[in-house]
Short mmCIF file of C-alpha atoms in Angstrom, two decimals:
data_model
loop_
_atom_site.label_atom_id
_atom_site.label_comp_id
_atom_site.label_asym_id
_atom_site.label_seq_id
_atom_site.Cartn_x
_atom_site.Cartn_y
_atom_site.Cartn_z
CA MET K 1 0.00 0.00 0.00
CA LYS K 2 1.36 3.39 -0.97
CA LYS K 3 1.46 5.82 1.95
CA GLY K 4 0.35 9.42 1.43
CA LYS K 5 2.29 12.53 2.43
CA LYS K 6 0.11 13.18 5.49
CA TYR K 7 0.51 9.60 6.70
CA LEU K 8 4.28 9.70 6.28
CA ALA K 9 4.45 13.04 8.11
CA ALA K 10 2.38 11.65 10.99
CA GLU K 11 4.46 8.49 11.05
CA LYS K 12 7.63 10.55 11.58
CA THR K 13 6.24 11.92 14.85
CA ILE K 14 6.07 8.39 16.31
CA ASP K 15 9.03 6.42 17.66
CA ALA K 16 8.35 2.92 16.28
CA THR K 17 10.73 1.38 18.82
CA LYS K 18 9.04 2.94 21.85
CA LEU K 19 6.20 1.65 24.04
CA TYR K 20 4.19 4.73 24.98
CA THR K 21 2.30 5.13 28.25
CA ILE K 22 -1.48 5.50 28.08
CA ALA K 23 -1.17 9.24 28.73
CA GLU K 24 1.55 9.72 26.11
CA ALA K 25 -0.33 7.73 23.48
CA ALA K 26 -3.61 9.53 24.13
CA GLU K 27 -1.97 12.91 23.61
CA LEU K 28 0.07 11.86 20.57
CA VAL K 29 -2.76 10.09 18.72
CA LYS K 30 -4.75 13.33 18.47
CA THR K 31 -1.97 14.81 16.33
CA THR K 32 -1.65 11.88 13.90
CA SER K 33 -5.00 12.05 12.11
CA THR K 34 -4.61 12.26 8.33
CA THR K 35 -8.27 12.99 7.54
CA LYS K 36 -10.25 16.22 7.26
CA PHE K 37 -13.14 14.78 9.28
CA ASP K 38 -13.22 14.07 13.02
CA ALA K 39 -11.43 10.73 12.86
CA THR K 40 -12.26 7.78 15.07
CA ILE K 41 -9.61 6.56 17.50
CA ASP K 42 -9.30 2.78 17.74
CA VAL K 43 -7.32 0.49 20.00
CA SER K 44 -6.16 -2.90 18.72
CA PHE K 45 -4.86 -5.82 20.76
CA HIS K 46 -3.02 -8.91 19.53
CA LEU K 47 -3.51 -11.60 22.16
CA ASN K 48 -1.83 -14.91 22.90
CA VAL K 49 -5.11 -16.85 22.72
CA ASP K 50 -6.57 -19.66 20.62
CA PRO K 51 -10.16 -18.60 19.80
CA LYS K 52 -10.96 -22.20 18.81
CA GLN K 53 -10.80 -23.06 22.52
CA ALA K 54 -14.13 -22.19 24.15
CA ASP K 55 -12.54 -20.57 27.21
CA GLN K 56 -10.28 -18.42 25.02
CA ALA K 57 -12.99 -17.12 22.66
CA ILE K 58 -12.97 -13.74 24.40
CA ARG K 59 -16.12 -11.68 24.00
CA GLY K 60 -17.98 -9.16 26.08
CA THR K 61 -18.92 -5.54 26.58
CA VAL K 62 -17.67 -2.58 28.57
CA ILE K 63 -19.09 0.89 29.19
CA LEU K 64 -16.69 3.65 28.15
CA PRO K 65 -17.07 6.53 30.64
CA HIS K 66 -17.23 9.11 27.84
CA GLY K 67 -18.71 6.99 25.04
CA ASN K 68 -16.79 6.68 21.79
CA GLY K 69 -18.36 9.52 19.84
CA LYS K 70 -20.64 7.25 17.88
CA THR K 71 -24.36 7.41 18.59
CA LYS K 72 -25.90 4.01 18.03
CA LYS K 73 -29.47 3.53 16.85
CA VAL K 74 -31.14 0.91 19.00
CA LEU K 75 -33.99 -1.40 17.98
CA ALA K 76 -35.77 -3.04 20.93
CA ILE K 77 -37.75 -6.21 20.23
CA THR K 78 -40.00 -6.49 23.24
CA HIS K 79 -43.52 -6.22 24.60
CA LYS K 80 -42.19 -3.58 27.00
CA VAL K 81 -42.35 -0.93 24.30
CA ASP K 82 -42.96 2.07 26.56
CA GLU K 83 -40.05 1.13 28.84
CA ALA K 84 -37.69 0.72 25.90
CA LYS K 85 -38.66 4.04 24.33
CA ALA K 86 -38.39 5.88 27.64
CA ALA K 87 -34.83 4.55 27.97
CA GLY K 88 -33.90 5.94 24.57
CA ALA K 89 -34.65 3.17 22.06
CA ASP K 90 -34.96 4.58 18.54
CA TYR K 91 -37.43 1.86 17.59
CA ALA K 92 -39.40 -0.56 19.77
CA GLY K 93 -41.94 -3.22 18.99
CA GLY K 94 -42.52 -6.92 18.41
CA LYS K 95 -43.07 -9.24 15.47
CA GLU K 96 -44.21 -6.40 13.22
CA LEU K 97 -40.71 -4.90 13.24
CA LEU K 98 -39.11 -8.27 12.52
CA GLU K 99 -41.45 -8.63 9.55
CA LYS K 100 -40.43 -5.15 8.38
CA ILE K 101 -36.79 -6.30 8.39
CA GLN K 102 -37.64 -9.40 6.36
CA LYS K 103 -40.04 -7.83 3.87
CA GLU K 104 -38.45 -4.42 3.39
CA ASN K 105 -34.77 -5.24 4.05
CA TRP K 106 -34.98 -2.56 6.76
CA PHE K 107 -31.77 -2.02 8.71
CA ASP K 108 -31.98 1.57 9.96
CA PHE K 109 -30.39 0.63 13.31
CA ASP K 110 -27.03 -0.46 14.72
CA VAL K 111 -27.98 -2.74 17.61
CA ILE K 112 -30.89 -5.02 18.49
CA VAL K 113 -31.80 -5.62 22.12
CA ALA K 114 -34.55 -8.02 23.15
CA THR K 115 -36.36 -9.51 26.11
CA PRO K 116 -35.94 -13.30 26.44
CA ASP K 117 -39.56 -14.00 25.45
CA MET K 118 -38.85 -12.61 21.95
CA MET K 119 -35.76 -14.71 21.24
CA GLY K 120 -37.85 -17.49 19.70
CA GLU K 121 -38.97 -15.11 16.95
CA LEU K 122 -35.50 -13.62 16.55
CA GLY K 123 -33.97 -17.10 16.35
CA LYS K 124 -35.92 -17.75 13.15
CA MET K 125 -34.01 -14.86 11.57
CA GLY K 126 -30.56 -16.12 12.47
CA ARG K 127 -29.41 -16.46 8.86
CA LEU K 128 -30.37 -12.84 8.18
CA LEU K 129 -29.18 -11.21 11.40
CA GLY K 130 -26.23 -13.45 12.31
CA PRO K 131 -23.89 -12.53 9.42
CA LYS K 132 -24.53 -8.83 10.13
CA GLY K 133 -23.61 -9.26 13.79
CA LEU K 134 -27.07 -8.14 14.86
CA MET K 135 -28.34 -11.21 16.73
CA PRO K 136 -28.91 -10.31 20.41
CA ASN K 137 -26.80 -12.29 22.86
CA PRO K 138 -26.98 -12.58 26.68
CA LYS K 139 -23.14 -12.43 26.81
CA THR K 140 -23.20 -8.89 25.48
CA GLY K 141 -26.20 -7.77 27.51
CA THR K 142 -28.45 -7.40 24.48
CA VAL K 143 -30.86 -10.05 25.77
CA SER K 144 -32.29 -8.93 29.10
CA MET K 145 -35.47 -8.84 31.14
CA ASP K 146 -34.48 -5.28 32.06
CA ILE K 147 -34.90 -3.85 28.58
CA ALA K 148 -34.59 -0.26 29.83
CA LYS K 149 -31.15 -0.97 31.31
CA ALA K 150 -30.03 -2.75 28.12
CA VAL K 151 -31.01 0.25 26.01
CA SER K 152 -29.64 2.93 28.35
CA GLU K 153 -26.25 1.22 28.67
CA ILE K 154 -25.78 1.20 24.90
CA LYS K 155 -26.82 4.83 24.69
CA ALA K 156 -24.38 5.64 27.52
CA GLY K 157 -21.39 4.28 25.63
CA LYS K 158 -21.34 0.50 25.97
CA VAL K 159 -19.12 -1.12 23.34
CA GLU K 160 -18.57 -4.74 22.41
CA TYR K 161 -15.19 -6.43 22.08
CA ARG K 162 -14.63 -9.79 20.44
CA VAL K 163 -11.48 -11.70 19.52
CA ASP K 164 -11.19 -12.72 15.85
CA LYS K 165 -9.76 -15.98 14.52
CA ASP K 166 -6.23 -14.54 14.56
CA GLY K 167 -6.37 -13.43 18.20
CA ASN K 168 -7.02 -9.73 17.50
CA ILE K 169 -9.49 -7.36 19.16
CA HIS K 170 -10.37 -3.95 17.69
CA VAL K 171 -12.46 -1.37 19.58
CA SER K 172 -13.36 2.23 18.74
CA ILE K 173 -12.83 4.27 21.90
CA ALA K 174 -13.01 7.97 20.98
CA ARG K 175 -12.72 10.67 18.33
CA CYS K 176 -9.85 13.08 17.74
CA SER K 177 -11.99 15.97 19.02
CA PHE K 178 -12.14 14.39 22.49
CA ASP K 179 -10.15 16.01 25.29
CA THR K 180 -6.98 14.05 26.03
CA ASP K 181 -8.24 13.24 29.55
CA LYS K 182 -11.34 11.58 28.12
CA ILE K 183 -9.26 9.50 25.71
CA ILE K 184 -7.07 8.44 28.65
CA ASP K 185 -10.12 7.45 30.72
CA ASN K 186 -11.65 5.40 27.91
CA LEU K 187 -8.34 3.76 27.01
CA ASN K 188 -7.70 2.80 30.63
CA VAL K 189 -11.13 1.21 30.92
CA ILE K 190 -10.79 -0.97 27.81
CA CYS K 191 -7.21 -1.96 28.67
CA ASP K 192 -8.21 -2.93 32.21
CA GLN K 193 -11.11 -4.95 30.83
CA ILE K 194 -8.95 -6.91 28.38
CA VAL K 195 -6.55 -7.78 31.19
CA LYS K 196 -9.48 -8.74 33.46
CA VAL K 197 -10.85 -11.31 30.99
CA LYS K 198 -7.51 -13.11 30.50
CA PRO K 199 -8.32 -16.85 30.27
CA ALA K 200 -6.80 -18.92 33.09
CA SER K 201 -5.51 -21.43 30.53
CA VAL K 202 -3.24 -18.88 28.78
CA LYS K 203 0.43 -19.43 29.55
CA GLY K 204 3.19 -16.88 29.00
CA ALA K 205 2.64 -13.34 27.73
CA TYR K 206 -1.07 -12.66 27.21
CA ILE K 207 -0.95 -9.36 25.33
CA LYS K 208 1.57 -9.66 22.51
CA ASN K 209 0.98 -6.19 21.13
CA ALA K 210 -1.35 -3.24 21.68
CA VAL K 211 -1.64 -0.11 19.57
CA ILE K 212 -3.80 2.99 19.36
CA HIS K 213 -4.44 4.69 16.02
CA THR K 214 -6.81 7.01 14.19
CA THR K 215 -8.83 6.21 11.09
CA MET K 216 -6.21 5.74 8.34
CA GLY K 217 -3.49 6.92 10.75
CA PRO K 218 -0.25 5.24 11.91
CA ALA K 219 -0.11 2.95 14.95
CA ILE K 220 1.28 3.96 18.35
CA LYS K 221 2.42 1.07 20.53
CA ILE K 222 1.28 1.21 24.15
CA THR K 223 2.78 -0.41 27.23
CA PHE K 224 0.99 -2.68 29.68
CA ASN K 225 3.56 -2.41 32.48
CA GLY K 226 1.86 -2.97 35.80
CA ARG K 227 -1.28 -4.37 34.23
CA GLN K 228 -0.35 -7.93 33.26
#
């Protein structure tokens, strides 16, 4: 891939041999954006795990204290429509909304949350929702009796993390317009969470590599001293 002038200029500001502290990386990453728009800031982890092993297939959610700058549209599939809407759901309803998805190819939402009694209907749509990553799951808090809490947590900044087949996790944690302190707070929370969910069966170094970077920007390596 050919690197543009802005990317190369940003790359020169980073010491590729250095492991930056959370505070250093949070301040530096704001200056490395190569786009005209308010770029997203992502953190990526390369873990010493085998996702084929059930206990090492890391997946879960965490609430970022300042959100990540992305407002998610929430569809609640539930009979508790009033509760869901009061909590901030963009759309709420039952089978009629599932039929709208099937008949009209309607996907004007980012997340589906549901009460357990509706999972039978949602299960029938697994082939449609599964590949898009939209199937609600108790592990990520998107299936819950407390539909109001499920909706409000997503609106408050809850993000999902999930290890891929190569042992990588990518999470959007902020935008370049965020104050450095807010980036630090969010980065600390996701880093602490990844350490917290380390599988007991993992031997040796758990986090092989961790970097923070903007959309289309160069990577900044971060240190985990004191965490692992």
